[in-house]
Amino acid sequence: MASVIIPVLLCFFLGPGVGQLYNKEYKKGVFLIAVSFGVLVGAGLWYYKALQPFIPNDLTAVDPQAMQELLKNAAGQVSAKQGYVLSACEGLLTVLWLYGIVDAYRVAQTKRRTL
């Protein structure tokens, strides 16, 4: 039973692909990790570009307290106008995470039966 739970817990806590690596499905594990990482990096770059119009060019001239409020307002405006992009990235990561958990469980079950 422990050999079935371990890959599920690895996927649950560490993310998609780790349980597949534990199950010795290296191509699938690396693919899931790479896709998840790509989605995270893409979302981060998109958010950075979306915030650019709100950030002043010379950050040394801005008071740190004012900058914090400026970023808070900018994040609110970006999320209100284009929050669907972040929601899509979050949804995709959730689907990858759930797929990783279910797949790790099914493969571990199959391997356990064949032993």
mmCIF file with all atom_site columns, C-alpha atoms in Angstrom:
data_model
loop_
_atom_site.group_PDB
_atom_site.id
_atom_site.type_symbol
_atom_site.label_atom_id
_atom_site.label_alt_id
_atom_site.label_comp_id
_atom_site.label_asym_id
_atom_site.label_entity_id
_atom_site.label_seq_id
_atom_site.pdbx_PDB_ins_code
_atom_site.Cartn_x
_atom_site.Cartn_y
_atom_site.Cartn_z
_atom_site.occupancy
_atom_site.B_iso_or_equiv
_atom_site.pdbx_formal_charge
_atom_site.auth_seq_id
_atom_site.auth_comp_id
_atom_site.auth_asym_id
_atom_site.auth_atom_id
_atom_site.pdbx_PDB_model_num
ATOM 1   C CA . MET A 1 1   ? 0.000  0.000  0.000   1.00 0.00 ? 1   MET A CA 1
ATOM 2   C CA . ALA A 1 2   ? 2.860  2.374  0.771   1.00 0.00 ? 2   ALA A CA 1
ATOM 3   C CA . SER A 1 3   ? 4.155  2.085  -2.788  1.00 0.00 ? 3   SER A CA 1
ATOM 4   C CA . VAL A 1 4   ? 0.788  3.420  -4.028  1.00 0.00 ? 4   VAL A CA 1
ATOM 5   C CA . ILE A 1 5   ? 0.526  6.295  -1.554  1.00 0.00 ? 5   ILE A CA 1
ATOM 6   C CA . ILE A 1 6   ? 4.067  7.635  -1.977  1.00 0.00 ? 6   ILE A CA 1
ATOM 7   C CA . PRO A 1 7   ? 3.737  8.815  -5.612  1.00 0.00 ? 7   PRO A CA 1
ATOM 8   C CA . VAL A 1 8   ? 0.322  10.307 -4.860  1.00 0.00 ? 8   VAL A CA 1
ATOM 9   C CA . LEU A 1 9   ? 1.710  12.266 -1.917  1.00 0.00 ? 9   LEU A CA 1
ATOM 10  C CA . LEU A 1 10  ? 4.715  13.372 -3.962  1.00 0.00 ? 10  LEU A CA 1
ATOM 11  C CA . CYS A 1 11  ? 2.404  14.766 -6.659  1.00 0.00 ? 11  CYS A CA 1
ATOM 12  C CA . PHE A 1 12  ? 0.087  16.283 -4.076  1.00 0.00 ? 12  PHE A CA 1
ATOM 13  C CA . PHE A 1 13  ? 2.769  18.172 -2.173  1.00 0.00 ? 13  PHE A CA 1
ATOM 14  C CA . LEU A 1 14  ? 5.544  18.728 -4.739  1.00 0.00 ? 14  LEU A CA 1
ATOM 15  C CA . GLY A 1 15  ? 3.545  19.127 -7.925  1.00 0.00 ? 15  GLY A CA 1
ATOM 16  C CA . PRO A 1 16  ? 2.766  17.308 -11.149 1.00 0.00 ? 16  PRO A CA 1
ATOM 17  C CA . GLY A 1 17  ? 5.439  14.999 -12.476 1.00 0.00 ? 17  GLY A CA 1
ATOM 18  C CA . VAL A 1 18  ? 7.178  14.067 -9.239  1.00 0.00 ? 18  VAL A CA 1
ATOM 19  C CA . GLY A 1 19  ? 5.005  11.014 -8.644  1.00 0.00 ? 19  GLY A CA 1
ATOM 20  C CA . GLN A 1 20  ? 5.620  9.951  -12.236 1.00 0.00 ? 20  GLN A CA 1
ATOM 21  C CA . LEU A 1 21  ? 9.362  10.155 -11.618 1.00 0.00 ? 21  LEU A CA 1
ATOM 22  C CA . TYR A 1 22  ? 8.898  7.965  -8.528  1.00 0.00 ? 22  TYR A CA 1
ATOM 23  C CA . ASN A 1 23  ? 6.952  5.483  -10.678 1.00 0.00 ? 23  ASN A CA 1
ATOM 24  C CA . LYS A 1 24  ? 9.905  5.456  -13.113 1.00 0.00 ? 24  LYS A CA 1
ATOM 25  C CA . GLU A 1 25  ? 7.926  7.137  -15.872 1.00 0.00 ? 25  GLU A CA 1
ATOM 26  C CA . TYR A 1 26  ? 10.706 9.602  -16.571 1.00 0.00 ? 26  TYR A CA 1
ATOM 27  C CA . LYS A 1 27  ? 9.492  11.065 -19.885 1.00 0.00 ? 27  LYS A CA 1
ATOM 28  C CA . LYS A 1 28  ? 6.007  11.754 -18.545 1.00 0.00 ? 28  LYS A CA 1
ATOM 29  C CA . GLY A 1 29  ? 7.376  13.161 -15.286 1.00 0.00 ? 29  GLY A CA 1
ATOM 30  C CA . VAL A 1 30  ? 9.820  15.515 -16.987 1.00 0.00 ? 30  VAL A CA 1
ATOM 31  C CA . PHE A 1 31  ? 7.109  16.584 -19.439 1.00 0.00 ? 31  PHE A CA 1
ATOM 32  C CA . LEU A 1 32  ? 4.641  17.424 -16.643 1.00 0.00 ? 32  LEU A CA 1
ATOM 33  C CA . ILE A 1 33  ? 7.291  19.314 -14.684 1.00 0.00 ? 33  ILE A CA 1
ATOM 34  C CA . ALA A 1 34  ? 8.387  21.241 -17.794 1.00 0.00 ? 34  ALA A CA 1
ATOM 35  C CA . VAL A 1 35  ? 4.830  22.168 -18.785 1.00 0.00 ? 35  VAL A CA 1
ATOM 36  C CA . SER A 1 36  ? 4.010  23.284 -15.231 1.00 0.00 ? 36  SER A CA 1
ATOM 37  C CA . PHE A 1 37  ? 7.190  25.323 -15.026 1.00 0.00 ? 37  PHE A CA 1
ATOM 38  C CA . GLY A 1 38  ? 6.461  26.840 -18.450 1.00 0.00 ? 38  GLY A CA 1
ATOM 39  C CA . VAL A 1 39  ? 2.965  27.872 -17.377 1.00 0.00 ? 39  VAL A CA 1
ATOM 40  C CA . LEU A 1 40  ? 4.338  29.450 -14.193 1.00 0.00 ? 40  LEU A CA 1
ATOM 41  C CA . VAL A 1 41  ? 7.075  31.345 -16.034 1.00 0.00 ? 41  VAL A CA 1
ATOM 42  C CA . GLY A 1 42  ? 4.650  32.429 -18.753 1.00 0.00 ? 42  GLY A CA 1
ATOM 43  C CA . ALA A 1 43  ? 2.153  33.716 -16.195 1.00 0.00 ? 43  ALA A CA 1
ATOM 44  C CA . GLY A 1 44  ? 4.899  35.574 -14.354 1.00 0.00 ? 44  GLY A CA 1
ATOM 45  C CA . LEU A 1 45  ? 6.220  37.201 -17.514 1.00 0.00 ? 45  LEU A CA 1
ATOM 46  C CA . TRP A 1 46  ? 2.716  38.129 -18.631 1.00 0.00 ? 46  TRP A CA 1
ATOM 47  C CA . TYR A 1 47  ? 1.952  39.712 -15.259 1.00 0.00 ? 47  TYR A CA 1
ATOM 48  C CA . TYR A 1 48  ? 5.245  41.610 -15.289 1.00 0.00 ? 48  TYR A CA 1
ATOM 49  C CA . LYS A 1 49  ? 4.485  42.997 -18.760 1.00 0.00 ? 49  LYS A CA 1
ATOM 50  C CA . ALA A 1 50  ? 0.926  43.883 -17.734 1.00 0.00 ? 50  ALA A CA 1
ATOM 51  C CA . LEU A 1 51  ? 2.238  45.864 -14.743 1.00 0.00 ? 51  LEU A CA 1
ATOM 52  C CA . GLN A 1 52  ? 4.883  47.746 -16.767 1.00 0.00 ? 52  GLN A CA 1
ATOM 53  C CA . PRO A 1 53  ? 2.657  50.692 -17.771 1.00 0.00 ? 53  PRO A CA 1
ATOM 54  C CA . PHE A 1 54  ? 1.913  51.395 -14.103 1.00 0.00 ? 54  PHE A CA 1
ATOM 55  C CA . ILE A 1 55  ? 5.536  51.324 -12.860 1.00 0.00 ? 55  ILE A CA 1
ATOM 56  C CA . PRO A 1 56  ? 7.567  54.545 -13.153 1.00 0.00 ? 56  PRO A CA 1
ATOM 57  C CA . ASN A 1 57  ? 10.834 54.392 -15.102 1.00 0.00 ? 57  ASN A CA 1
ATOM 58  C CA . ASP A 1 58  ? 12.932 55.844 -12.273 1.00 0.00 ? 58  ASP A CA 1
ATOM 59  C CA . LEU A 1 59  ? 12.214 53.752 -9.186  1.00 0.00 ? 59  LEU A CA 1
ATOM 60  C CA . THR A 1 60  ? 14.743 55.652 -7.061  1.00 0.00 ? 60  THR A CA 1
ATOM 61  C CA . ALA A 1 61  ? 12.588 58.786 -7.186  1.00 0.00 ? 61  ALA A CA 1
ATOM 62  C CA . VAL A 1 62  ? 9.546  57.029 -5.722  1.00 0.00 ? 62  VAL A CA 1
ATOM 63  C CA . ASP A 1 63  ? 8.969  56.737 -1.981  1.00 0.00 ? 63  ASP A CA 1
ATOM 64  C CA . PRO A 1 64  ? 8.839  53.044 -0.904  1.00 0.00 ? 64  PRO A CA 1
ATOM 65  C CA . GLN A 1 65  ? 5.469  53.541 0.813   1.00 0.00 ? 65  GLN A CA 1
ATOM 66  C CA . ALA A 1 66  ? 4.045  55.197 -2.292  1.00 0.00 ? 66  ALA A CA 1
ATOM 67  C CA . MET A 1 67  ? 5.502  52.429 -4.458  1.00 0.00 ? 67  MET A CA 1
ATOM 68  C CA . GLN A 1 68  ? 3.756  49.799 -2.377  1.00 0.00 ? 68  GLN A CA 1
ATOM 69  C CA . GLU A 1 69  ? 0.421  51.569 -2.824  1.00 0.00 ? 69  GLU A CA 1
ATOM 70  C CA . LEU A 1 70  ? 1.121  52.098 -6.525  1.00 0.00 ? 70  LEU A CA 1
ATOM 71  C CA . LEU A 1 71  ? 1.797  48.393 -7.062  1.00 0.00 ? 71  LEU A CA 1
ATOM 72  C CA . LYS A 1 72  ? -1.282 47.437 -5.075  1.00 0.00 ? 72  LYS A CA 1
ATOM 73  C CA . ASN A 1 73  ? -3.486 49.665 -7.247  1.00 0.00 ? 73  ASN A CA 1
ATOM 74  C CA . ALA A 1 74  ? -1.772 48.476 -10.443 1.00 0.00 ? 74  ALA A CA 1
ATOM 75  C CA . ALA A 1 75  ? -2.270 44.816 -9.499  1.00 0.00 ? 75  ALA A CA 1
ATOM 76  C CA . GLY A 1 76  ? -5.929 45.506 -8.817  1.00 0.00 ? 76  GLY A CA 1
ATOM 77  C CA . GLN A 1 77  ? -6.407 47.194 -12.185 1.00 0.00 ? 77  GLN A CA 1
ATOM 78  C CA . VAL A 1 78  ? -4.603 44.447 -14.103 1.00 0.00 ? 78  VAL A CA 1
ATOM 79  C CA . SER A 1 79  ? -6.574 41.755 -12.313 1.00 0.00 ? 79  SER A CA 1
ATOM 80  C CA . ALA A 1 80  ? -9.867 43.559 -12.938 1.00 0.00 ? 80  ALA A CA 1
ATOM 81  C CA . LYS A 1 81  ? -9.233 44.132 -16.642 1.00 0.00 ? 81  LYS A CA 1
ATOM 82  C CA . GLN A 1 82  ? -7.299 40.996 -17.615 1.00 0.00 ? 82  GLN A CA 1
ATOM 83  C CA . GLY A 1 83  ? -7.729 38.609 -14.707 1.00 0.00 ? 83  GLY A CA 1
ATOM 84  C CA . TYR A 1 84  ? -8.975 35.902 -17.055 1.00 0.00 ? 84  TYR A CA 1
ATOM 85  C CA . VAL A 1 85  ? -5.384 35.234 -18.159 1.00 0.00 ? 85  VAL A CA 1
ATOM 86  C CA . LEU A 1 86  ? -4.270 34.486 -14.608 1.00 0.00 ? 86  LEU A CA 1
ATOM 87  C CA . SER A 1 87  ? -7.412 32.420 -14.056 1.00 0.00 ? 87  SER A CA 1
ATOM 88  C CA . ALA A 1 88  ? -6.640 30.386 -17.177 1.00 0.00 ? 88  ALA A CA 1
ATOM 89  C CA . CYS A 1 89  ? -3.083 29.748 -15.972 1.00 0.00 ? 89  CYS A CA 1
ATOM 90  C CA . GLU A 1 90  ? -4.365 28.770 -12.540 1.00 0.00 ? 90  GLU A CA 1
ATOM 91  C CA . GLY A 1 91  ? -6.932 26.440 -14.108 1.00 0.00 ? 91  GLY A CA 1
ATOM 92  C CA . LEU A 1 92  ? -4.306 24.816 -16.318 1.00 0.00 ? 92  LEU A CA 1
ATOM 93  C CA . LEU A 1 93  ? -2.001 24.252 -13.358 1.00 0.00 ? 93  LEU A CA 1
ATOM 94  C CA . THR A 1 94  ? -4.881 22.762 -11.373 1.00 0.00 ? 94  THR A CA 1
ATOM 95  C CA . VAL A 1 95  ? -5.696 20.357 -14.216 1.00 0.00 ? 95  VAL A CA 1
ATOM 96  C CA . LEU A 1 96  ? -2.027 19.331 -14.493 1.00 0.00 ? 96  LEU A CA 1
ATOM 97  C CA . TRP A 1 97  ? -1.834 18.835 -10.723 1.00 0.00 ? 97  TRP A CA 1
ATOM 98  C CA . LEU A 1 98  ? -4.980 16.683 -10.607 1.00 0.00 ? 98  LEU A CA 1
ATOM 99  C CA . TYR A 1 99  ? -3.868 14.690 -13.646 1.00 0.00 ? 99  TYR A CA 1
ATOM 100 C CA . GLY A 1 100 ? -0.498 14.062 -12.008 1.00 0.00 ? 100 GLY A CA 1
ATOM 101 C CA . ILE A 1 101 ? -2.136 12.777 -8.822  1.00 0.00 ? 101 ILE A CA 1
ATOM 102 C CA . VAL A 1 102 ? -4.618 10.493 -10.601 1.00 0.00 ? 102 VAL A CA 1
ATOM 103 C CA . ASP A 1 103 ? -2.037 9.195  -13.068 1.00 0.00 ? 103 ASP A CA 1
ATOM 104 C CA . ALA A 1 104 ? 0.500  8.491  -10.327 1.00 0.00 ? 104 ALA A CA 1
ATOM 105 C CA . TYR A 1 105 ? -2.132 6.526  -8.421  1.00 0.00 ? 105 TYR A CA 1
ATOM 106 C CA . ARG A 1 106 ? -3.277 4.513  -11.438 1.00 0.00 ? 106 ARG A CA 1
ATOM 107 C CA . VAL A 1 107 ? 0.238  3.628  -12.565 1.00 0.00 ? 107 VAL A CA 1
ATOM 108 C CA . ALA A 1 108 ? 1.273  2.680  -9.021  1.00 0.00 ? 108 ALA A CA 1
ATOM 109 C CA . GLN A 1 109 ? -1.819 0.463  -8.723  1.00 0.00 ? 109 GLN A CA 1
ATOM 110 C CA . THR A 1 110 ? -1.036 -1.228 -12.044 1.00 0.00 ? 110 THR A CA 1
ATOM 111 C CA . LYS A 1 111 ? 2.594  -1.801 -11.073 1.00 0.00 ? 111 LYS A CA 1
ATOM 112 C CA . ARG A 1 112 ? 1.549  -3.180 -7.699  1.00 0.00 ? 112 ARG A CA 1
ATOM 113 C CA . ARG A 1 113 ? -0.812 -5.697 -9.324  1.00 0.00 ? 113 ARG A CA 1
ATOM 114 C CA . THR A 1 114 ? 1.816  -6.932 -11.740 1.00 0.00 ? 114 THR A CA 1
ATOM 115 C CA . LEU A 1 115 ? 4.359  -7.642 -8.997  1.00 0.00 ? 115 LEU A CA 1
#
